[in-house]
Short mmCIF file of C-alpha atoms and ligand atoms in Angstrom, two decimals:
data_model
loop_
_atom_site.label_atom_id
_atom_site.label_comp_id
_atom_site.label_asym_id
_atom_site.label_seq_id
_atom_site.Cartn_x
_atom_site.Cartn_y
_atom_site.Cartn_z
CA MET A 1 0.00 0.00 0.00
CA THR A 2 1.10 3.53 -0.66
CA ARG A 3 1.46 6.16 2.03
CA ARG A 4 -1.71 7.83 0.83
CA TRP A 5 -3.70 4.66 1.52
CA TYR A 6 -2.25 4.35 5.03
CA LEU A 7 -3.31 7.93 5.68
CA ILE A 8 -6.88 7.37 4.42
CA CYS A 9 -7.29 4.21 6.53
CA LEU A 10 -5.92 5.94 9.60
CA LEU A 11 -8.22 8.92 9.15
CA SER A 12 -11.33 6.78 8.82
CA LEU A 13 -10.38 4.80 11.91
CA VAL A 14 -10.28 8.06 13.84
CA ALA A 15 -13.36 9.55 12.16
CA LEU A 16 -15.74 6.64 12.80
CA PRO A 17 -15.72 6.76 16.61
CA ILE A 18 -15.96 10.58 16.53
CA ARG A 19 -19.10 10.33 14.39
CA ALA A 20 -20.56 7.70 16.72
CA ILE A 21 -19.85 9.83 19.78
CA SER A 22 -21.42 12.94 18.25
CA GLN A 23 -24.57 11.00 17.31
CA GLU A 24 -24.69 9.58 20.82
CA THR A 25 -24.64 13.05 22.38
CA THR A 26 -27.42 14.41 20.14
CA SER A 27 -29.83 11.65 21.13
CA SER A 28 -28.85 11.66 24.80
CA ARG A 29 -29.55 15.37 25.04
CA THR A 30 -33.29 14.70 24.72
CA ASP A 31 -32.98 11.35 26.42
CA MET A 32 -31.61 12.46 29.73
CA ASN A 33 -33.43 14.85 31.97
CA ALA A 34 -34.66 14.62 35.55
CA CYS A 35 -38.20 13.53 34.52
CA ILE A 36 -36.77 10.58 32.58
CA LEU A 37 -34.07 9.63 35.10
CA CYS A 38 -36.50 9.56 38.02
CA HIS A 39 -39.54 8.07 36.26
CA ASN A 40 -37.48 5.34 34.62
CA SER A 41 -36.45 4.14 38.08
CA LEU A 42 -39.92 4.18 39.69
CA ASP A 43 -41.38 0.82 40.75
CA ASP A 44 -44.94 1.78 39.86
CA ASP A 45 -45.43 0.51 36.29
CA GLU A 46 -47.90 3.25 35.36
CA MET A 47 -45.34 5.90 36.31
CA ALA A 48 -42.37 4.19 34.59
CA THR A 49 -43.80 2.90 31.28
CA PRO A 50 -44.31 6.36 29.73
CA VAL A 51 -40.51 6.56 29.46
CA SER A 52 -40.14 3.36 27.43
CA THR A 53 -43.18 4.01 25.25
CA TRP A 54 -42.10 7.63 24.57
CA ARG A 55 -38.67 6.28 23.53
CA ARG A 56 -40.35 4.53 20.61
CA SER A 57 -42.11 7.71 19.44
CA VAL A 58 -41.39 10.26 16.72
CA HIS A 59 -41.35 12.89 19.43
CA ARG A 60 -38.25 11.46 21.02
CA SER A 61 -36.28 11.71 17.80
CA GLU A 62 -37.63 15.25 17.25
CA GLY A 63 -36.52 16.32 20.72
CA VAL A 64 -40.05 16.71 22.14
CA SER A 65 -39.75 15.59 25.74
CA CYS A 66 -41.86 15.12 28.92
CA GLN A 67 -41.96 18.80 29.95
CA ASP A 68 -43.16 19.88 26.47
CA CYS A 69 -46.51 18.24 27.20
CA HIS A 70 -46.65 18.04 31.00
CA GLY A 71 -44.84 21.24 31.90
CA GLY A 72 -42.64 21.32 35.02
CA LEU A 73 -38.90 21.61 35.56
CA PRO A 74 -36.88 18.95 33.75
CA ASN A 75 -33.62 19.79 35.52
CA SER A 76 -34.51 19.13 39.13
CA MET A 77 -34.24 15.72 40.77
CA VAL A 78 -36.45 16.93 43.63
CA LYS A 79 -39.95 15.81 42.77
CA GLU A 80 -41.66 18.82 44.36
CA ASN A 81 -39.60 21.19 42.20
CA ALA A 82 -39.99 19.16 39.03
CA HIS A 83 -43.76 18.98 39.62
CA ASN A 84 -44.13 22.61 40.64
CA PRO A 85 -47.37 24.09 39.21
CA ASP A 86 -45.63 27.49 39.20
CA ALA A 87 -43.27 25.99 36.60
CA GLY A 88 -46.30 25.12 34.51
CA TYR A 89 -46.63 21.53 35.72
CA LEU A 90 -50.00 20.19 34.49
CA GLY A 91 -49.89 16.61 35.84
CA VAL A 92 -51.93 14.02 33.94
CA LEU A 93 -53.59 15.84 31.05
CA ASP A 94 -57.34 15.40 30.91
CA SER A 95 -59.26 15.22 27.63
CA THR A 96 -60.18 18.91 27.54
CA VAL A 97 -56.54 19.95 27.98
CA VAL A 98 -55.05 17.48 25.47
CA PRO A 99 -56.06 19.32 22.25
CA GLU A 100 -54.68 22.57 23.71
CA VAL A 101 -51.33 21.03 24.64
CA CYS A 102 -50.84 19.11 21.37
CA GLY A 103 -52.16 22.12 19.49
CA THR A 104 -49.34 24.36 20.69
CA CYS A 105 -47.22 22.58 18.07
CA HIS A 106 -49.87 21.04 15.78
CA GLN A 107 -52.01 24.13 15.28
CA GLN A 108 -53.69 23.14 12.03
CA GLN A 109 -54.76 19.74 13.37
CA ARG A 110 -56.13 21.31 16.52
CA GLU A 111 -58.09 23.95 14.60
CA ASN A 112 -59.71 21.39 12.30
CA TYR A 113 -60.31 18.99 15.16
CA VAL A 114 -62.13 21.37 17.51
CA SER A 115 -64.71 22.20 14.86
CA SER A 116 -65.05 18.55 13.73
CA PRO A 117 -67.86 16.27 14.96
CA HIS A 118 -65.34 14.76 17.38
CA GLY A 119 -64.42 18.11 18.87
CA ILE A 120 -67.85 19.68 19.08
CA ALA A 121 -69.51 16.52 20.36
CA GLY A 122 -68.82 18.28 23.66
CA SER A 123 -66.53 15.96 25.50
CA PHE A 124 -63.61 16.05 23.03
CA SER A 125 -64.23 12.42 22.30
CA PRO A 126 -62.28 10.84 20.80
CA ASN A 127 -59.37 13.23 21.36
CA CYS A 128 -55.80 13.36 20.01
CA VAL A 129 -54.41 10.66 22.28
CA ASP A 130 -57.36 8.29 21.82
CA CYS A 131 -56.42 8.04 18.15
CA HIS A 132 -52.64 8.63 18.28
CA ASN A 133 -51.68 7.24 21.70
CA ASP A 134 -50.27 9.39 24.48
CA HIS A 135 -46.57 8.46 24.52
CA GLU A 136 -45.97 5.99 21.73
CA ILE A 137 -46.91 8.47 19.00
CA VAL A 138 -45.72 7.34 15.58
CA HIS A 139 -46.10 8.46 11.98
CA PRO A 140 -49.85 7.99 11.47
CA GLN A 141 -51.07 5.38 9.07
CA VAL A 142 -54.74 5.67 8.45
CA THR A 143 -55.30 1.91 8.46
CA ARG A 144 -53.63 1.60 11.81
CA ILE A 145 -55.37 4.54 13.45
CA ALA A 146 -58.82 3.70 12.20
CA ILE A 147 -58.65 0.19 13.60
CA PRO A 148 -62.14 -0.75 14.68
CA ASP A 149 -61.57 -0.81 18.45
CA LYS A 150 -60.76 2.92 18.40
CA CYS A 151 -63.81 3.90 16.33
CA ASN A 152 -66.51 1.27 16.30
CA ASN A 153 -67.91 2.14 19.69
CA CYS A 154 -69.50 5.02 17.87
CA HIS A 155 -69.50 4.06 14.17
CA GLU A 156 -70.71 1.38 11.78
CA ASP A 157 -67.96 -0.51 9.91
CA SER A 158 -69.27 0.96 6.64
CA THR A 159 -68.47 4.53 7.82
CA LEU A 160 -64.94 3.50 8.72
CA GLU A 161 -64.38 1.66 5.44
CA GLU A 162 -65.55 4.69 3.50
CA PHE A 163 -63.27 6.94 5.55
CA ILE A 164 -60.20 4.70 5.10
CA GLY A 165 -60.94 4.38 1.37
CA LEU A 166 -61.15 8.15 0.89
CA VAL A 167 -58.07 9.06 2.87
CA THR A 168 -56.07 6.30 1.20
CA GLN A 169 -57.01 7.69 -2.22
CA ALA A 170 -55.29 10.89 -1.13
CA LEU A 171 -52.31 9.53 0.75
CA VAL A 172 -51.20 6.99 -1.89
CA PRO A 173 -50.54 9.48 -4.73
CA ILE A 174 -48.68 11.73 -2.27
CA SER A 175 -46.33 8.99 -1.10
CA ASP A 176 -45.93 7.56 -4.61
CA ALA A 177 -44.90 10.96 -5.97
CA ARG A 178 -42.48 11.55 -3.09
CA GLN A 179 -40.87 8.19 -3.78
CA GLU A 180 -40.64 8.93 -7.50
CA VAL A 181 -38.89 12.25 -6.76
CA GLU A 182 -36.33 10.45 -4.60
CA THR A 183 -35.65 7.86 -7.32
CA LEU A 184 -35.17 10.56 -9.96
CA ARG A 185 -33.01 12.87 -7.86
CA PRO A 186 -29.70 10.93 -8.16
CA THR A 187 -29.93 11.10 -11.97
CA GLY A 188 -29.03 14.79 -11.76
CA VAL A 189 -32.16 16.07 -13.51
CA SER A 190 -33.80 18.85 -11.48
CA VAL A 191 -36.79 17.56 -9.50
CA ASP A 192 -37.09 20.40 -6.99
CA PHE A 193 -40.02 22.00 -8.84
CA ILE A 194 -41.91 18.70 -8.70
CA GLN A 195 -41.19 18.27 -5.03
CA ALA A 196 -42.46 21.80 -4.36
CA GLN A 197 -45.71 21.01 -6.21
CA VAL A 198 -46.18 17.78 -4.25
CA GLU A 199 -45.70 19.50 -0.91
CA LEU A 200 -48.00 22.37 -1.88
CA ALA A 201 -50.75 19.96 -2.95
CA LYS A 202 -50.27 17.94 0.22
CA ASN A 203 -50.37 20.99 2.51
CA THR A 204 -53.45 22.41 0.82
CA TYR A 205 -55.21 19.07 1.16
CA SER A 206 -54.16 18.64 4.80
CA SER A 207 -55.24 22.11 5.82
CA GLN A 208 -58.73 21.45 4.42
CA VAL A 209 -59.18 17.77 5.24
CA SER A 210 -56.93 16.58 8.03
CA HIS A 211 -59.11 16.02 11.13
CA VAL A 212 -62.33 17.58 9.84
CA PHE A 213 -64.00 14.13 9.82
CA THR A 214 -66.94 15.18 7.66
CA PHE A 215 -67.54 13.31 4.40
CA SER A 216 -69.13 16.27 2.64
CA THR A 217 -65.88 18.24 3.14
CA ILE A 218 -63.46 15.37 2.51
CA LYS A 219 -64.92 14.11 -0.79
CA PRO A 220 -64.49 17.24 -2.97
CA GLN A 221 -61.01 17.89 -1.51
CA VAL A 222 -59.88 14.37 -2.43
CA LYS A 223 -61.10 15.07 -5.99
CA PHE A 224 -59.10 18.34 -6.11
CA LEU A 225 -56.03 16.55 -4.87
CA GLN A 226 -56.37 13.88 -7.53
CA MET A 227 -56.64 16.58 -10.20
CA ASP A 228 -53.44 18.18 -8.86
CA PHE A 229 -51.71 14.85 -9.09
CA ASP A 230 -52.85 14.29 -12.67
CA GLU A 231 -50.79 17.38 -13.52
CA ILE A 232 -47.88 16.50 -11.24
CA ASN A 233 -47.68 13.00 -12.73
CA LYS A 234 -47.43 14.51 -16.23
CA ASP A 235 -44.36 16.45 -15.04
CA ILE A 236 -42.91 13.30 -13.50
CA THR A 237 -43.36 11.44 -16.80
CA ALA A 238 -41.66 14.30 -18.66
CA VAL A 239 -38.67 14.17 -16.31
CA ARG A 240 -38.48 10.40 -16.61
CA ASP A 241 -38.46 10.71 -20.41
CA GLU A 242 -35.68 13.26 -20.21
CA VAL A 243 -33.62 10.91 -18.06
CA ASN A 244 -34.12 8.10 -20.58
CA THR A 245 -33.12 10.33 -23.49
CA ARG A 246 -29.97 11.42 -21.65
CA ARG A 247 -29.12 7.81 -20.93
CA LYS A 248 -29.54 6.78 -24.58
CA PHE A 249 -27.52 9.79 -25.71
CA GLY A 250 -24.78 8.82 -23.25
CA TRP A 251 -24.57 5.35 -24.79
CA VAL A 252 -24.40 6.75 -28.31
CA ILE A 253 -21.46 8.94 -27.30
CA ILE A 254 -19.65 6.04 -25.63
CA VAL A 255 -20.12 3.83 -28.70
CA LEU A 256 -18.91 6.66 -30.93
CA LEU A 257 -15.80 7.22 -28.79
CA VAL A 258 -14.92 3.52 -28.81
CA PHE A 259 -15.43 3.47 -32.54
CA MET A 260 -13.20 6.50 -33.06
CA ALA A 261 -10.49 5.03 -30.82
CA GLY A 262 -10.58 1.90 -32.96
CA ILE A 263 -10.20 3.92 -36.15
CA ILE A 264 -7.27 5.90 -34.74
CA TRP A 265 -5.60 2.71 -33.56
CA MET A 266 -6.03 1.09 -36.98
CA TYR A 267 -4.77 4.23 -38.70
CA ARG A 268 -1.64 4.30 -36.53
CA LYS A 269 -1.00 0.62 -37.21
CA SER A 270 -1.26 1.22 -40.93
CA LEU A 271 1.51 3.87 -40.86
CA PRO A 272 4.92 2.60 -41.97
CA ASP A 273 7.39 1.99 -39.07
CA GLU A 274 9.57 5.05 -38.45
CA GLU A 275 12.80 3.11 -38.09
C1 HEC B 1 -37.43 12.69 41.78
C2 HEC B 1 -38.41 11.92 41.04
C3 HEC B 1 -39.32 12.62 40.02
C4 HEC B 1 -39.00 13.59 39.13
C5 HEC B 1 -37.68 14.31 38.94
C6 HEC B 1 -40.20 13.79 38.33
N1 HEC B 1 -41.21 12.98 38.77
FE1 HEC B 1 -43.07 12.83 37.99
N2 HEC B 1 -43.63 11.57 39.49
C7 HEC B 1 -42.78 11.04 40.44
C8 HEC B 1 -43.52 10.16 41.32
C9 HEC B 1 -42.94 9.38 42.50
C10 HEC B 1 -44.86 10.16 40.85
C11 HEC B 1 -46.04 9.38 41.42
C12 HEC B 1 -47.04 10.27 42.10
C13 HEC B 1 -46.44 11.07 43.22
O1 HEC B 1 -45.78 10.51 44.11
O2 HEC B 1 -46.62 12.30 43.20
C14 HEC B 1 -44.88 11.06 39.70
C15 HEC B 1 -46.03 11.36 38.96
C16 HEC B 1 -46.01 12.03 37.75
C17 HEC B 1 -47.15 12.19 36.88
C18 HEC B 1 -48.55 11.67 37.16
C19 HEC B 1 -49.43 12.76 37.76
C20 HEC B 1 -49.04 13.15 39.16
O3 HEC B 1 -48.66 14.33 39.33
O4 HEC B 1 -49.10 12.32 40.07
C21 HEC B 1 -46.74 12.90 35.79
C22 HEC B 1 -47.57 13.32 34.61
C23 HEC B 1 -45.33 13.21 36.00
N3 HEC B 1 -44.92 12.67 37.19
C24 HEC B 1 -44.57 13.93 35.11
C25 HEC B 1 -43.28 14.39 35.39
C26 HEC B 1 -42.55 15.34 34.57
C27 HEC B 1 -43.05 15.95 33.28
C28 HEC B 1 -41.34 15.55 35.17
C29 HEC B 1 -40.23 16.48 34.75
C30 HEC B 1 -40.60 17.87 34.52
C31 HEC B 1 -41.33 14.72 36.37
N4 HEC B 1 -42.51 14.05 36.47
C32 HEC B 1 -40.26 14.66 37.26
C33 HEC B 1 -41.43 11.31 40.54
C34 HEC B 1 -40.71 12.25 39.81
C1 HEC B 2 -46.78 14.40 23.38
C2 HEC B 2 -47.15 14.74 24.75
C3 HEC B 2 -46.57 13.93 25.87
C4 HEC B 2 -45.24 13.69 26.11
C5 HEC B 2 -44.04 14.10 25.28
C6 HEC B 2 -45.18 12.94 27.34
N1 HEC B 2 -46.45 12.74 27.83
FE1 HEC B 2 -46.93 11.80 29.55
N2 HEC B 2 -48.93 11.96 29.11
C7 HEC B 2 -49.44 12.67 28.05
C8 HEC B 2 -50.88 12.63 28.11
C9 HEC B 2 -51.83 13.28 27.11
C10 HEC B 2 -51.22 11.88 29.25
C11 HEC B 2 -52.64 11.59 29.76
C12 HEC B 2 -52.98 10.14 29.64
C13 HEC B 2 -53.97 9.81 28.57
O1 HEC B 2 -54.96 10.53 28.41
O2 HEC B 2 -53.76 8.77 27.92
C14 HEC B 2 -49.96 11.48 29.87
C15 HEC B 2 -49.86 10.72 31.03
C16 HEC B 2 -48.66 10.52 31.74
C17 HEC B 2 -48.54 9.88 33.03
C18 HEC B 2 -49.69 9.26 33.82
C19 HEC B 2 -49.87 7.84 33.39
C20 HEC B 2 -51.04 7.16 34.04
O3 HEC B 2 -51.27 6.02 33.60
O4 HEC B 2 -51.70 7.76 34.89
C21 HEC B 2 -47.21 9.89 33.39
C22 HEC B 2 -46.58 9.32 34.64
C23 HEC B 2 -46.50 10.53 32.31
N3 HEC B 2 -47.41 10.90 31.32
C24 HEC B 2 -45.15 10.75 32.30
C25 HEC B 2 -44.44 11.18 31.21
C26 HEC B 2 -42.98 11.19 31.12
C27 HEC B 2 -42.05 10.73 32.23
C28 HEC B 2 -42.66 11.66 29.90
C29 HEC B 2 -41.29 11.79 29.26
C30 HEC B 2 -40.59 10.54 29.05
C31 HEC B 2 -43.92 11.98 29.21
N4 HEC B 2 -44.96 11.66 30.03
C32 HEC B 2 -44.00 12.52 27.93
C33 HEC B 2 -48.72 13.33 27.08
C34 HEC B 2 -47.32 13.32 26.95
C1 HEC B 3 -60.58 10.32 15.22
C2 HEC B 3 -59.19 10.07 15.23
C3 HEC B 3 -58.20 11.23 15.32
C4 HEC B 3 -58.20 12.26 16.24
C5 HEC B 3 -59.20 12.55 17.33
C6 HEC B 3 -56.99 13.02 15.98
N1 HEC B 3 -56.32 12.48 14.92
FE1 HEC B 3 -54.53 13.13 14.14
N2 HEC B 3 -54.72 11.84 12.60
C7 HEC B 3 -55.72 10.89 12.45
C8 HEC B 3 -55.55 10.20 11.17
C9 HEC B 3 -56.45 9.09 10.64
C10 HEC B 3 -54.38 10.75 10.56
C11 HEC B 3 -53.72 10.34 9.23
C12 HEC B 3 -54.14 10.96 7.96
C13 HEC B 3 -55.24 11.95 7.97
O1 HEC B 3 -56.42 11.55 8.02
O2 HEC B 3 -54.93 13.16 7.90
C14 HEC B 3 -53.90 11.77 11.48
C15 HEC B 3 -52.77 12.57 11.25
C16 HEC B 3 -52.19 13.42 12.19
C17 HEC B 3 -50.92 14.13 12.04
C18 HEC B 3 -49.99 14.01 10.83
C19 HEC B 3 -50.18 15.18 9.88
C20 HEC B 3 -51.54 15.24 9.25
O3 HEC B 3 -52.26 16.21 9.51
O4 HEC B 3 -51.90 14.32 8.50
C21 HEC B 3 -50.73 14.89 13.17
C22 HEC B 3 -49.57 15.81 13.47
C23 HEC B 3 -51.89 14.69 14.03
N3 HEC B 3 -52.73 13.79 13.42
C24 HEC B 3 -52.10 15.31 15.26
C25 HEC B 3 -53.31 15.31 15.93
C26 HEC B 3 -53.64 16.22 17.02
C27 HEC B 3 -52.74 17.27 17.59
C28 HEC B 3 -54.92 15.89 17.42
C29 HEC B 3 -55.78 16.58 18.46
C30 HEC B 3 -55.99 18.02 18.31
C31 HEC B 3 -55.38 14.78 16.58
N4 HEC B 3 -54.38 14.47 15.69
C32 HEC B 3 -56.62 14.16 16.69
C33 HEC B 3 -56.71 10.62 13.37
C34 HEC B 3 -57.03 11.39 14.47
C1 HEC B 4 -43.40 20.86 21.67
C2 HEC B 4 -44.07 20.60 20.42
C3 HEC B 4 -44.95 19.37 20.30
C4 HEC B 4 -45.98 18.98 21.12
C5 HEC B 4 -46.46 19.63 22.42
C6 HEC B 4 -46.58 17.83 20.49
N1 HEC B 4 -45.92 17.54 19.32
FE1 HEC B 4 -46.38 16.07 17.98
N2 HEC B 4 -44.73 16.50 16.91
C7 HEC B 4 -43.89 17.56 17.14
C8 HEC B 4 -42.82 17.55 16.14
C9 HEC B 4 -41.69 18.59 16.04
C10 HEC B 4 -43.07 16.44 15.31
C11 HEC B 4 -42.24 15.98 14.10
C12 HEC B 4 -42.48 16.86 12.90
C13 HEC B 4 -43.84 16.67 12.32
O1 HEC B 4 -44.07 15.60 11.75
O2 HEC B 4 -44.70 17.56 12.48
C14 HEC B 4 -44.28 15.80 15.81
C15 HEC B 4 -44.88 14.71 15.22
C16 HEC B 4 -46.14 14.23 15.57
C17 HEC B 4 -46.88 13.22 14.83
C18 HEC B 4 -46.41 12.51 13.58
C19 HEC B 4 -46.66 13.41 12.38
C20 HEC B 4 -46.21 12.81 11.09
O3 HEC B 4 -46.54 13.41 10.04
O4 HEC B 4 -45.55 11.76 11.09
C21 HEC B 4 -48.08 13.05 15.47
C22 HEC B 4 -49.19 12.11 15.07
C23 HEC B 4 -48.07 13.93 16.62
N3 HEC B 4 -46.89 14.63 16.66
C24 HEC B 4 -49.11 14.03 17.53
C25 HEC B 4 -49.06 14.76 18.71
C26 HEC B 4 -50.02 14.68 19.78
C27 HEC B 4 -51.25 13.79 19.76
C28 HEC B 4 -49.61 15.53 20.76
C29 HEC B 4 -50.25 15.77 22.10
C30 HEC B 4 -50.47 14.61 22.97
C31 HEC B 4 -48.38 16.18 20.31
N4 HEC B 4 -48.07 15.66 19.06
C32 HEC B 4 -47.67 17.14 21.00
C33 HEC B 4 -44.00 18.51 18.12
C34 HEC B 4 -44.91 18.45 19.17
C1 HEC B 5 -66.94 8.88 21.14
C2 HEC B 5 -67.61 8.62 19.90
C3 HEC B 5 -66.78 8.63 18.63
C4 HEC B 5 -65.63 7.92 18.36
C5 HEC B 5 -64.85 6.99 19.28
C6 HEC B 5 -65.31 8.20 16.97
N1 HEC B 5 -66.23 9.04 16.44
FE1 HEC B 5 -66.33 9.64 14.50
N2 HEC B 5 -68.00 10.76 14.89
C7 HEC B 5 -68.64 10.82 16.12
C8 HEC B 5 -69.81 11.70 16.01
C9 HEC B 5 -70.78 12.01 17.15
C10 HEC B 5 -69.86 12.12 14.66
C11 HEC B 5 -70.91 13.05 14.00
C12 HEC B 5 -72.17 12.26 13.70
C13 HEC B 5 -71.93 11.26 12.61
O1 HEC B 5 -71.73 11.65 11.46
O2 HEC B 5 -71.91 10.04 12.91
C14 HEC B 5 -68.71 11.52 13.98
C15 HEC B 5 -68.42 11.68 12.63
C16 HEC B 5 -67.41 10.99 11.98
C17 HEC B 5 -67.20 11.02 10.54
C18 HEC B 5 -68.01 11.81 9.52
C19 HEC B 5 -69.23 11.03 9.08
C20 HEC B 5 -70.04 11.80 8.06
O3 HEC B 5 -71.10 11.29 7.71
O4 HEC B 5 -69.61 12.88 7.60
C21 HEC B 5 -66.12 10.23 10.26
C22 HEC B 5 -65.50 9.97 8.91
C23 HEC B 5 -65.66 9.70 11.53
N3 HEC B 5 -66.46 10.17 12.54
C24 HEC B 5 -64.57 8.86 11.66
C25 HEC B 5 -64.13 8.33 12.85
C26 HEC B 5 -62.96 7.50 12.98
C27 HEC B 5 -62.05 7.09 11.81
C28 HEC B 5 -62.85 7.16 14.28
C29 HEC B 5 -61.77 6.34 14.95
C30 HEC B 5 -60.38 6.73 14.68
C31 HEC B 5 -63.95 7.81 14.99
N4 HEC B 5 -64.70 8.51 14.08
C32 HEC B 5 -64.20 7.67 16.34
C33 HEC B 5 -68.24 10.18 17.28
C34 HEC B 5 -67.15 9.35 17.41
#
C-alpha cells in the first residue's frame, strides 16, 4: 500500500468513533433529563412505562420531551420542584386539555379537530391521544389509526371503510410521488419544482381535510387533490423521459468514442514503421 492509503485508513479509523460519539450526544440530550431519570427508576409501572413508550415515538427523535406536554422543571431531581405548578406543571392531562397542549405545536390539526364532529360533540371524544396514543406516537397510518376498536364504539364498519378508502385515495398518490422524486433525484435532472408542487398539494389538502372528519368536506377535496396529481404526474413522466433520453444519448457517445479510438488505432497501425 502507498502512504496515501495508510493515511486514508488511519483517518477513517479516527473519524468513525468521533461520528458515533457525536450522534450519541445528540440523542442523549433529549434522552436524559430529571423527569426521565427519576420516572425510569420508579417501581410503579404506570409511572415508569411512559418513558419506554415515549422512547419509541417520533417525538423522542424530534426532541419533544416530557416537559413539552406536561410542563414542570426537567432539571430538578427533587420531585416537588420538578412537579411545581408554578413551573407550569400540568400533571396528567385530561381530555379537555389534550387538544390545547398538542395544538401548541400542531395548530392546524387542533383547529380542524375542535370544529369537527369529534371536537364539538362536547366531550372532546375521541381526542388526540385516543387516536394517536399518548406516549408511543408514531407516523400515522390511516389503516392503523382507524382500527375498529378505536372507532366502532361510535361508528358502523361501513363509515370507517368509507373513511379509510377516501383518505387512502389521497395519501397513496402523495407517497408515490415523493418516492418517484427520490428515485429521480440521483440522476441529476432537477426535480425540486416537482417536489415543491407535491408539498404544496399535500399541505393544501391537509389544511382542508386533516381532522375535519366530515364526508361532505373530505370528498371534494380528495377530488381536487387527484386533479393536482394528474398534472404532477405529467411532469414526472416528462422528467423520466428526459432521463431516458440522456441515458440513450450517453450510450451513443460512448459507442462513438470507442469506434473513433478503434479507427485511430487502426490508422496508426497502418503507418509505416519510423525506423
Ligand atoms: C425525583 C423523582 C421525580 C422527578 C424528577 C419527576 N417525577 Fe413525575 N412523578 C414522580 C412520582 C414518585 C410520581 C407518582 C405520584 C407522586 O408521588 O406524586 C410522579 C407522577 C407524575 C405524573 C402523574 C401525575 C401526578 O402528578 O401524580 C406525571 C404526569 C409526571 N410525574 C410527570 C413528570 C414530569 C413531566 C417531570 C419532569 C418535569 C417529572 N414528572 C419529574 C417522581 C418524579
Ligand atoms: C406528546 C405529549 C406527551 C409527552 C411528550 C409525554 N407525555 Fe406523559 N402523558 C401525556 C398525556 C396526554 C397523558 C394523559 C394520559 C392519557 O390521556 O392517555 C400522559 C400521562 C402521563 C402519566 C400518567 C400515566 C397514568 O397512567 O396515569 C405519566 C406518569 C406521564 N405521562 C409521564 C411522562 C414522562 C415521564 C414523559 C417523558 C418521558 C412523558 N410523560 C412525555 C402526554 C405526553
Ligand atoms: C378520530 C381520530 C383522530 C383524532 C381525534 C386526531 N387524529 Fe390526528 N390523525 C388521524 C388520522 C387518521 C391521521 C392520518 C391521515 C389523515 O387523516 O390526515 C392523522 C394525522 C395526524 C398528524 C400528521 C399530519 C396530518 O395532519 O396528517 C398529526 C400531526 C396529528 N394527526 C395530530 C393530531 C392532534 C394534535 C390531534 C388533536 C388536536 C389529533 N391528531 C386528533 C386521526 C385522528
Ligand atoms: C413541543 C411541540 C410538540 C408537542 C407539544 C406535540 N408535538 Fe407532535 N410533533 C412535534 C414535532 C416537532 C413532530 C415531528 C415533525 C412533524 O411531523 O410535524 C411531531 C410529530 C407528531 C406526529 C407525527 C406526524 C407525522 O406526520 O408523522 C403526530 C401524530 C403527533 N406529533 C401528535 C401529537 C399529539 C397527539 C400531541 C399531544 C399529545 C403532540 N403531538 C404534541 C411537536 C410536538
Ligand atoms: C366517542 C364517539 C366517537 C368515536 C370513538 C369516533 N367518532 Fe367519528 N364521529 C362521532 C360523532 C358524534 C360524529 C358526527 C355524527 C356522525 O356523522 O356520525 C362523527 C363523525 C365521523 C365522521 C363523519 C361522518 C359523516 O357522515 O360525515 C367520520 C369519517 C368519523 N367520525 C370517523 C371516525 C374515525 C375514523 C374514528 C376512529 C379513529 C372515529 N370517528 C371515532 C363520534 C365518534
